[in-house]
mmCIF file of C-alpha atoms and ligand atoms in Angstrom:
data_model
loop_
_atom_site.group_PDB
_atom_site.id
_atom_site.type_symbol
_atom_site.label_atom_id
_atom_site.label_comp_id
_atom_site.label_asym_id
_atom_site.label_seq_id
_atom_site.Cartn_x
_atom_site.Cartn_y
_atom_site.Cartn_z
ATOM 1 C CA UNK A 1 99.602 105.760 126.499
ATOM 2 C CA UNK A 2 96.174 106.858 125.360
ATOM 3 C CA UNK A 3 95.149 107.048 121.691
ATOM 4 C CA UNK A 4 96.950 103.958 120.474
ATOM 5 C CA UNK A 5 96.070 102.570 117.058
ATOM 6 C CA UNK A 6 96.179 98.811 116.416
ATOM 7 C CA UNK A 7 95.716 97.006 113.123
ATOM 8 C CA UNK A 8 96.280 93.283 113.370
ATOM 9 C CA UNK A 9 92.962 92.840 115.106
ATOM 10 C CA UNK A 10 90.817 90.056 113.802
ATOM 11 C CA UNK A 11 87.142 89.340 113.317
ATOM 12 C CA UNK A 12 85.375 86.296 111.904
ATOM 13 C CA UNK A 13 82.128 85.511 110.188
ATOM 14 C CA UNK A 14 80.456 82.135 110.748
ATOM 15 C CA UNK A 15 81.973 80.835 107.474
ATOM 16 C CA UNK A 16 85.551 81.422 108.694
ATOM 17 C CA UNK A 17 85.107 80.868 112.425
ATOM 18 C CA UNK A 18 86.033 77.180 112.376
ATOM 19 C CA UNK A 19 89.503 78.066 111.006
ATOM 20 C CA UNK A 20 90.315 79.421 114.403
ATOM 21 C CA UNK A 21 89.198 76.413 116.447
ATOM 22 C CA UNK A 22 92.460 74.514 115.991
ATOM 23 C CA UNK A 23 94.328 77.409 117.569
ATOM 24 C CA UNK A 24 92.216 77.375 120.702
ATOM 25 C CA UNK A 25 93.872 74.006 121.355
ATOM 26 C CA UNK A 26 92.991 72.328 124.603
ATOM 27 C CA UNK A 27 93.248 75.535 126.550
ATOM 28 C CA UNK A 28 89.491 75.689 127.113
ATOM 29 C CA UNK A 29 89.406 79.052 125.371
ATOM 30 C CA UNK A 30 87.164 78.203 122.447
ATOM 31 C CA UNK A 31 84.042 79.789 123.916
ATOM 32 C CA UNK A 32 85.908 83.002 124.664
ATOM 33 C CA UNK A 33 87.515 83.058 121.222
ATOM 34 C CA UNK A 34 84.172 82.506 119.539
ATOM 35 C CA UNK A 35 82.518 85.324 121.402
ATOM 36 C CA UNK A 36 85.425 87.718 121.026
ATOM 37 C CA UNK A 37 86.253 87.157 117.376
ATOM 38 C CA UNK A 38 82.613 87.424 116.273
ATOM 39 C CA UNK A 39 82.072 90.608 118.239
ATOM 40 C CA UNK A 40 82.775 94.015 116.755
ATOM 41 C CA UNK A 41 80.650 95.837 119.292
ATOM 42 C CA UNK A 42 80.531 96.342 123.045
ATOM 43 C CA UNK A 43 83.082 93.855 124.369
ATOM 44 C CA UNK A 44 85.796 94.792 121.888
ATOM 45 C CA UNK A 45 85.194 98.514 122.342
ATOM 46 C CA UNK A 46 85.267 98.195 126.121
ATOM 47 C CA UNK A 47 88.628 96.441 126.059
ATOM 48 C CA UNK A 48 89.932 99.065 123.624
ATOM 49 C CA UNK A 49 88.791 101.781 126.032
ATOM 50 C CA UNK A 50 90.404 100.050 128.985
ATOM 51 C CA UNK A 51 93.735 99.572 127.209
ATOM 52 C CA UNK A 52 94.024 103.002 125.598
ATOM 53 C CA UNK A 53 93.472 101.703 122.060
ATOM 54 C CA UNK A 54 91.445 104.414 120.399
ATOM 55 C CA UNK A 55 91.255 102.982 116.921
ATOM 56 C CA UNK A 56 91.477 99.553 115.263
ATOM 57 C CA UNK A 57 91.722 98.400 111.657
ATOM 58 C CA UNK A 58 89.761 95.142 111.502
ATOM 59 C CA UNK A 59 90.710 92.067 109.464
ATOM 60 C CA UNK A 60 89.311 88.589 108.863
ATOM 61 C CA UNK A 61 90.782 85.581 110.708
ATOM 62 C CA UNK A 62 93.358 83.177 109.226
ATOM 63 C CA UNK A 63 93.576 81.345 106.929
ATOM 64 C CA UNK A 64 90.046 82.454 106.019
ATOM 65 C CA UNK A 65 89.686 83.096 102.308
ATOM 66 C CA UNK A 66 93.222 81.773 101.653
ATOM 67 C CA UNK A 67 92.079 78.317 102.762
ATOM 68 C CA UNK A 68 89.140 78.150 100.313
ATOM 69 C CA UNK A 69 90.238 76.399 97.111
ATOM 70 C CA UNK A 70 87.109 77.049 95.090
ATOM 71 C CA UNK A 71 87.327 80.512 93.580
ATOM 72 C CA UNK A 72 83.594 81.279 93.516
ATOM 73 C CA UNK A 73 83.172 80.275 97.122
ATOM 74 C CA UNK A 74 86.254 82.294 98.091
ATOM 75 C CA UNK A 75 84.892 85.388 96.346
ATOM 76 C CA UNK A 76 81.599 84.991 98.166
ATOM 77 C CA UNK A 77 83.176 84.550 101.606
ATOM 78 C CA UNK A 78 85.554 87.478 101.070
ATOM 79 C CA UNK A 79 82.668 89.723 100.097
ATOM 80 C CA UNK A 80 80.670 88.616 103.096
ATOM 81 C CA UNK A 81 83.540 89.213 105.532
ATOM 82 C CA UNK A 82 84.239 92.599 103.978
ATOM 83 C CA UNK A 83 80.599 93.638 104.107
ATOM 84 C CA UNK A 84 80.454 92.617 107.781
ATOM 85 C CA UNK A 85 83.500 94.751 108.545
ATOM 86 C CA UNK A 86 82.066 97.652 106.538
ATOM 87 C CA UNK A 87 78.934 97.511 108.685
ATOM 88 C CA UNK A 88 80.948 97.664 111.879
ATOM 89 C CA UNK A 89 82.937 100.604 110.506
ATOM 90 C CA UNK A 90 79.699 102.372 109.601
ATOM 91 C CA UNK A 91 78.418 101.873 113.155
ATOM 92 C CA UNK A 92 81.653 103.119 114.755
ATOM 93 C CA UNK A 93 83.561 105.227 112.236
ATOM 94 C CA UNK A 94 85.524 106.909 115.007
ATOM 95 C CA UNK A 95 86.811 103.541 116.310
ATOM 96 C CA UNK A 96 87.184 101.228 113.303
ATOM 97 C CA UNK A 97 88.462 100.966 109.778
ATOM 98 C CA UNK A 98 89.009 97.729 107.836
ATOM 99 C CA UNK A 99 91.403 95.718 105.702
ATOM 100 C CA UNK A 100 89.955 93.775 102.777
ATOM 101 C CA UNK A 101 89.948 89.987 102.801
ATOM 102 C CA UNK A 102 90.821 88.912 99.262
ATOM 103 C CA UNK A 103 90.473 85.829 97.066
ATOM 104 C CA UNK A 104 93.987 85.477 95.634
ATOM 105 C CA UNK A 105 93.270 82.744 93.045
ATOM 106 C CA UNK A 106 94.018 85.132 90.183
ATOM 107 C CA UNK A 107 94.682 88.804 89.618
ATOM 108 C CA UNK A 108 91.211 89.564 88.299
ATOM 109 C CA UNK A 109 89.205 88.405 91.309
ATOM 110 C CA UNK A 110 91.737 89.833 93.772
ATOM 111 C CA UNK A 111 91.877 93.219 92.050
ATOM 112 C CA UNK A 112 88.141 93.439 91.727
ATOM 113 C CA UNK A 113 87.454 92.859 95.421
ATOM 114 C CA UNK A 114 90.273 95.147 96.559
ATOM 115 C CA UNK A 115 89.015 97.922 94.295
ATOM 116 C CA UNK A 116 85.458 97.482 95.581
ATOM 117 C CA UNK A 117 86.647 97.592 99.180
ATOM 118 C CA UNK A 118 88.872 100.637 98.779
ATOM 119 C CA UNK A 119 86.729 102.690 96.416
ATOM 120 C CA UNK A 120 83.218 101.800 97.572
ATOM 121 C CA UNK A 121 83.705 100.818 101.216
ATOM 122 C CA UNK A 122 86.615 103.116 102.148
ATOM 123 C CA UNK A 123 88.894 100.288 103.345
ATOM 124 C CA UNK A 124 92.474 101.125 104.267
ATOM 125 C CA UNK A 125 94.230 98.297 102.419
ATOM 126 C CA UNK A 126 94.199 94.496 102.475
ATOM 127 C CA UNK A 127 95.225 91.704 104.771
ATOM 128 C CA UNK A 128 96.026 88.366 103.130
ATOM 129 C CA UNK A 129 96.847 85.231 105.103
ATOM 130 C CA UNK A 130 99.861 83.907 103.210
ATOM 131 C CA UNK A 131 99.621 81.619 100.201
ATOM 132 C CA UNK A 132 96.295 80.959 98.487
ATOM 133 C CA UNK A 133 95.081 77.369 98.237
ATOM 134 C CA UNK A 134 93.656 76.690 94.787
ATOM 135 C CA UNK A 135 92.610 73.864 92.464
ATOM 136 C CA UNK A 136 93.660 70.462 93.787
ATOM 137 C CA UNK A 137 94.242 69.642 97.430
ATOM 138 C CA UNK A 138 97.908 70.641 97.612
ATOM 139 C CA UNK A 139 97.964 73.442 95.043
ATOM 140 C CA UNK A 140 99.141 76.777 96.366
ATOM 141 C CA UNK A 141 99.787 80.185 94.891
ATOM 142 C CA UNK A 142 102.360 82.491 96.478
ATOM 143 C CA UNK A 143 101.874 86.209 96.123
ATOM 144 C CA UNK A 144 105.165 86.807 94.336
ATOM 145 C CA UNK A 145 104.251 84.473 91.465
ATOM 146 C CA UNK A 146 104.181 86.002 88.000
ATOM 147 C CA UNK A 147 100.505 85.394 87.368
ATOM 148 C CA UNK A 148 99.619 87.675 90.285
ATOM 149 C CA UNK A 149 101.769 90.554 89.037
ATOM 150 C CA UNK A 150 98.787 92.470 87.560
ATOM 151 C CA UNK A 151 97.184 92.395 91.024
ATOM 152 C CA UNK A 152 100.190 94.265 92.403
ATOM 153 C CA UNK A 153 99.581 96.829 89.673
ATOM 154 C CA UNK A 154 96.147 97.391 91.202
ATOM 155 C CA UNK A 155 97.586 97.689 94.713
ATOM 156 C CA UNK A 156 100.118 100.171 93.384
ATOM 157 C CA UNK A 157 97.467 102.219 91.616
ATOM 158 C CA UNK A 158 95.168 102.295 94.633
ATOM 159 C CA UNK A 159 98.263 103.075 96.723
ATOM 160 C CA UNK A 160 97.126 101.201 99.845
ATOM 161 C CA UNK A 161 99.244 99.136 102.270
ATOM 162 C CA UNK A 162 99.077 95.338 102.159
ATOM 163 C CA UNK A 163 99.371 93.272 105.362
ATOM 164 C CA UNK A 164 100.906 89.819 104.860
ATOM 165 C CA UNK A 165 99.561 87.723 107.736
ATOM 166 C CA UNK A 166 100.768 84.242 108.768
ATOM 167 C CA UNK A 167 99.116 80.932 108.072
ATOM 168 C CA UNK A 168 100.254 77.354 108.607
ATOM 169 C CA UNK A 169 102.076 75.284 106.031
ATOM 170 C CA UNK A 170 100.161 72.457 104.376
ATOM 171 C CA UNK A 171 101.175 69.040 105.764
ATOM 172 C CA UNK A 172 102.265 67.874 102.305
ATOM 173 C CA UNK A 173 104.734 70.727 102.087
ATOM 174 C CA UNK A 174 106.155 70.583 105.598
ATOM 175 C CA UNK A 175 107.310 67.106 106.591
ATOM 176 C CA UNK A 176 109.977 68.641 108.818
ATOM 177 C CA UNK A 177 107.216 69.261 111.379
ATOM 178 C CA UNK A 178 106.142 65.598 111.478
ATOM 179 C CA UNK A 179 105.691 64.472 115.050
ATOM 180 C CA UNK A 180 105.918 68.024 116.395
ATOM 181 C CA UNK A 181 102.598 69.676 115.550
ATOM 182 C CA UNK A 182 102.987 72.258 118.333
ATOM 183 C CA UNK A 183 105.901 73.709 116.381
ATOM 184 C CA UNK A 184 103.901 74.286 113.279
ATOM 185 C CA UNK A 185 101.652 77.194 114.165
ATOM 186 C CA UNK A 186 102.195 80.428 116.068
ATOM 187 C CA UNK A 187 105.193 79.359 118.227
ATOM 188 C CA UNK A 188 107.448 79.081 115.172
ATOM 189 C CA UNK A 189 105.957 77.832 111.872
ATOM 190 C CA UNK A 190 103.886 80.984 111.267
ATOM 191 C CA UNK A 191 107.058 83.072 111.205
ATOM 192 C CA UNK A 192 108.936 80.578 109.027
ATOM 193 C CA UNK A 193 106.141 80.583 106.474
ATOM 194 C CA UNK A 194 105.656 84.352 106.526
ATOM 195 C CA UNK A 195 109.335 85.244 106.490
ATOM 196 C CA UNK A 196 110.029 82.999 103.501
ATOM 197 C CA UNK A 197 107.007 84.484 101.738
ATOM 198 C CA UNK A 198 108.290 88.017 102.433
ATOM 199 C CA UNK A 199 111.771 87.160 101.188
ATOM 200 C CA UNK A 200 110.305 85.574 98.045
ATOM 201 C CA UNK A 201 108.551 88.870 97.383
ATOM 202 C CA UNK A 202 111.824 90.765 97.834
ATOM 203 C CA UNK A 203 113.553 88.427 95.393
ATOM 204 C CA UNK A 204 110.807 88.398 92.771
ATOM 205 C CA UNK A 205 111.283 91.744 91.064
ATOM 206 C CA UNK A 206 107.787 92.911 92.091
ATOM 207 C CA UNK A 207 109.210 95.923 93.871
ATOM 208 C CA UNK A 208 111.096 96.935 90.719
ATOM 209 C CA UNK A 209 107.829 96.736 88.796
ATOM 210 C CA UNK A 210 105.895 98.699 91.431
ATOM 211 C CA UNK A 211 108.165 100.892 93.548
ATOM 212 C CA UNK A 212 105.379 102.303 95.738
ATOM 213 C CA UNK A 213 104.230 98.970 97.261
ATOM 214 C CA UNK A 214 103.993 98.933 101.049
ATOM 215 C CA UNK A 215 103.987 95.541 102.791
ATOM 216 C CA UNK A 216 103.233 95.191 106.500
ATOM 217 C CA UNK A 217 104.292 92.177 108.545
ATOM 218 C CA UNK A 218 103.603 91.510 112.200
ATOM 219 C CA UNK A 219 105.182 89.730 115.165
ATOM 220 C CA UNK A 220 108.201 92.066 115.179
ATOM 221 C CA UNK A 221 109.148 91.182 111.637
ATOM 222 C CA UNK A 222 108.672 87.383 111.565
ATOM 223 C CA UNK A 223 112.394 86.904 112.443
ATOM 224 C CA UNK A 224 113.700 88.843 109.424
ATOM 225 C CA UNK A 225 115.263 91.925 111.068
ATOM 226 C CA UNK A 226 117.520 89.738 113.211
ATOM 227 C CA UNK A 227 119.039 88.146 110.107
ATOM 228 C CA UNK A 228 118.766 90.827 107.446
ATOM 229 C CA UNK A 229 122.489 91.540 107.389
ATOM 230 C CA UNK A 230 123.369 87.864 107.011
ATOM 231 C CA UNK A 231 120.950 87.360 104.121
ATOM 232 C CA UNK A 232 122.701 90.004 102.056
ATOM 233 C CA UNK A 233 126.128 88.877 103.204
ATOM 234 C CA UNK A 234 125.518 85.291 102.091
ATOM 235 C CA UNK A 235 123.846 86.378 98.864
ATOM 236 C CA UNK A 236 127.144 87.868 97.814
ATOM 237 C CA UNK A 237 128.085 84.199 97.259
ATOM 238 C CA UNK A 238 124.889 82.680 95.964
ATOM 239 C CA UNK A 239 121.913 84.378 94.337
ATOM 240 C CA UNK A 240 120.684 81.870 91.782
ATOM 241 C CA UNK A 241 117.448 83.004 90.140
ATOM 242 C CA UNK A 242 117.223 86.046 92.404
ATOM 243 C CA UNK A 243 115.159 88.426 90.299
ATOM 244 C CA UNK A 244 115.552 91.746 92.093
ATOM 245 C CA UNK A 245 117.735 94.496 90.641
ATOM 246 C CA UNK A 246 118.989 95.541 94.061
ATOM 247 C CA UNK A 247 120.260 93.744 97.188
ATOM 248 C CA UNK A 248 117.460 92.109 99.149
ATOM 249 C CA UNK A 249 117.980 94.244 102.236
ATOM 250 C CA UNK A 250 117.231 97.384 100.269
ATOM 251 C CA UNK A 251 113.829 96.059 99.222
ATOM 252 C CA UNK A 252 113.042 95.041 102.770
ATOM 253 C CA UNK A 253 113.987 98.418 104.193
ATOM 254 C CA UNK A 254 112.187 100.354 101.443
ATOM 255 C CA UNK A 255 108.963 98.358 101.261
ATOM 256 C CA UNK A 256 108.285 96.672 104.609
ATOM 257 C CA UNK A 257 106.583 97.961 107.753
ATOM 258 C CA UNK A 258 106.702 96.054 111.038
ATOM 259 C CA UNK A 259 104.215 95.720 113.868
ATOM 260 C CA UNK A 260 104.437 94.519 117.456
ATOM 261 C CA UNK A 261 101.497 92.113 117.056
ATOM 262 C CA UNK A 262 101.827 89.138 119.387
ATOM 263 C CA UNK A 263 105.433 89.899 120.308
ATOM 264 C CA UNK A 264 105.601 92.004 123.427
ATOM 265 C CA UNK A 265 109.262 91.962 124.426
ATOM 266 C CA UNK A 266 112.063 94.517 124.542
ATOM 267 C CA UNK A 267 115.023 92.676 122.940
ATOM 268 C CA UNK A 268 113.352 91.938 119.592
ATOM 269 C CA UNK A 269 111.689 95.367 119.619
ATOM 270 C CA UNK A 270 115.119 96.994 120.037
ATOM 271 C CA UNK A 271 116.514 94.903 117.202
ATOM 272 C CA UNK A 272 113.674 95.958 114.880
ATOM 273 C CA UNK A 273 114.141 99.603 115.771
ATOM 274 C CA UNK A 274 117.859 99.366 115.079
ATOM 275 C CA UNK A 275 117.339 97.623 111.747
ATOM 276 C CA UNK A 276 114.273 99.308 110.223
ATOM 277 C CA UNK A 277 114.024 102.550 112.218
ATOM 278 C CA UNK A 278 111.281 104.410 114.040
ATOM 279 C CA UNK A 279 109.328 105.340 110.902
ATOM 280 C CA UNK A 280 108.714 101.700 110.008
ATOM 281 C CA UNK A 281 107.470 100.467 113.397
ATOM 282 C CA UNK A 282 103.867 100.259 114.598
ATOM 283 C CA UNK A 283 101.987 99.097 117.671
ATOM 284 C CA UNK A 284 99.482 96.232 117.217
ATOM 285 C CA UNK A 285 97.963 93.630 119.559
ATOM 286 C CA UNK A 286 96.643 90.623 117.515
ATOM 287 C CA UNK A 287 93.305 90.334 119.302
ATOM 288 C CA UNK A 288 91.733 87.951 120.182
ATOM 289 C CA UNK A 289 94.725 85.608 119.849
ATOM 290 C CA UNK A 290 96.498 87.959 122.238
ATOM 291 C CA UNK A 291 95.026 90.054 125.000
ATOM 292 C CA UNK A 292 94.925 93.737 124.246
ATOM 293 C CA UNK A 293 95.904 94.153 127.904
ATOM 294 C CA UNK A 294 99.207 92.276 127.421
ATOM 295 C CA UNK A 295 100.043 94.282 124.316
ATOM 296 C CA UNK A 296 99.172 97.624 125.866
ATOM 297 C CA UNK A 297 100.722 96.937 129.280
ATOM 298 C CA UNK A 298 104.033 96.047 127.647
ATOM 299 C CA UNK A 299 103.993 98.950 125.184
ATOM 300 C CA UNK A 300 102.949 101.519 127.767
ATOM 301 C CA UNK A 301 105.699 100.374 130.152
ATOM 302 C CA UNK A 302 108.598 99.664 127.823
ATOM 303 C CA UNK A 303 111.570 101.948 128.277
ATOM 304 C CA UNK A 304 112.969 101.138 124.840
ATOM 305 C CA UNK A 305 111.045 104.146 123.494
ATOM 306 C CA UNK A 306 109.537 107.206 125.149
ATOM 307 C CA UNK A 307 107.956 110.574 124.468
ATOM 308 C CA UNK A 308 107.621 111.506 120.819
ATOM 309 C CA UNK A 309 108.935 108.140 119.561
ATOM 310 C CA UNK A 310 106.454 106.180 121.681
ATOM 311 C CA UNK A 311 103.680 108.337 120.270
ATOM 312 C CA UNK A 312 104.815 107.781 116.689
ATOM 313 C CA UNK A 313 104.994 103.993 116.940
ATOM 314 C CA UNK A 314 101.814 103.811 119.016
ATOM 315 C CA UNK A 315 99.790 106.239 116.919
ATOM 316 C CA UNK A 316 101.053 108.849 114.470
ATOM 317 C CA UNK A 317 102.918 106.509 112.117
ATOM 318 C CA UNK A 318 99.607 104.685 111.558
ATOM 319 C CA UNK A 319 97.696 107.918 110.964
ATOM 320 C CA UNK A 320 100.200 108.772 108.236
ATOM 321 C CA UNK A 321 100.476 105.322 106.654
ATOM 322 C CA UNK A 322 96.702 104.856 106.420
ATOM 323 C CA UNK A 323 95.754 108.494 106.026
ATOM 324 C CA UNK A 324 93.368 108.197 108.970
ATOM 325 C CA UNK A 325 91.013 110.986 109.804
ATOM 326 C CA UNK A 326 92.331 111.367 113.354
ATOM 327 C CA UNK A 327 94.339 114.241 114.893
HETATM 328 C C1 GRE B 401 97.006 85.248 114.415
HETATM 329 O O1 GRE B 401 96.024 85.620 113.782
HETATM 330 O O2 GRE B 401 97.996 85.954 114.463
HETATM 331 C C2 GRE B 401 96.980 83.950 115.139
HETATM 332 C C3 GRE B 401 96.142 82.946 114.676
HETATM 333 C C4 GRE B 401 96.125 81.747 115.361
HETATM 334 C C5 GRE B 401 96.926 81.561 116.480
HETATM 335 C C6 GRE B 401 97.746 82.548 116.905
HETATM 336 C C7 GRE B 401 97.779 83.759 116.245
HETATM 337 O O3 GRE B 401 95.389 83.140 113.589
HETATM 338 O O4 GRE B 401 98.596 84.733 116.659
HETATM 339 ZN ZN1 ZN B 402 97.039 87.848 113.610
#
């Protein structure tokens, strides 16, 4: 399929590049990663051309700003990453848009940078890499916490989508992974962390406060669609300190959007389509952690969707969600 749009596609600046090194592992891929994630020019555009990806919304790598505890430094790095993306967008406005990287230490700094990015730089929303590290070594701030509620007021007012991207748990908070570090990152731990974070948001009342919030998650829903029915079924028995007015599944279906990033397989794709429906599904690759070729080859060939539906998930849903200036 030509004309695909993808929007979990990462870039780095020198200040955030090292975050990615651990994920290159011992696969000998670090040099390739470095070149690919720093590049927003020829190589990336050539692969997009080759794979039928017409347009990409860029985002900073993980954990990026969320791993910087000092608020002033985080603000500075976020601004730098956002300015770098804005430059690339200005060079190739027909191929790129961008998501803001945000310091999430408090509502003021987060709102200020998001507003700058949307109003002055024309960004299409934000991508945040899970919880924000703050203060002391093991301090974290989750996005559903009350002190960040004014930030969601800003997101609501600007009316832009918000991509919740995975990051790894801190060792102090995840002893269950001890002795099995391979399990902690993208094979499993990313989805555990991101699914719990998403469910916390559903159970926090933030969607009652701001009914127009739109949250995007990748990797075919970070395991949630498969279990959405069971969550509500079990919550009929136990919902201590659940702060939503409605059943959790309703918030998920009303507020969440799901992409194919890094999960190129029919069974989970079918499950997502059954649970959230065609309007809530989007093609993405997750470059450079995934090959655009693998993403596109699978999507172009899958028989789970065809014709108009393939076009919607691969392209037109994104044009509508982000109000892109494409036909
Ligand atoms: C991602 O951005 O989705 C990612 C990483 C690191 C490893 C794998 C992966 O940041 O998918
Ligand atoms: Zn990603």
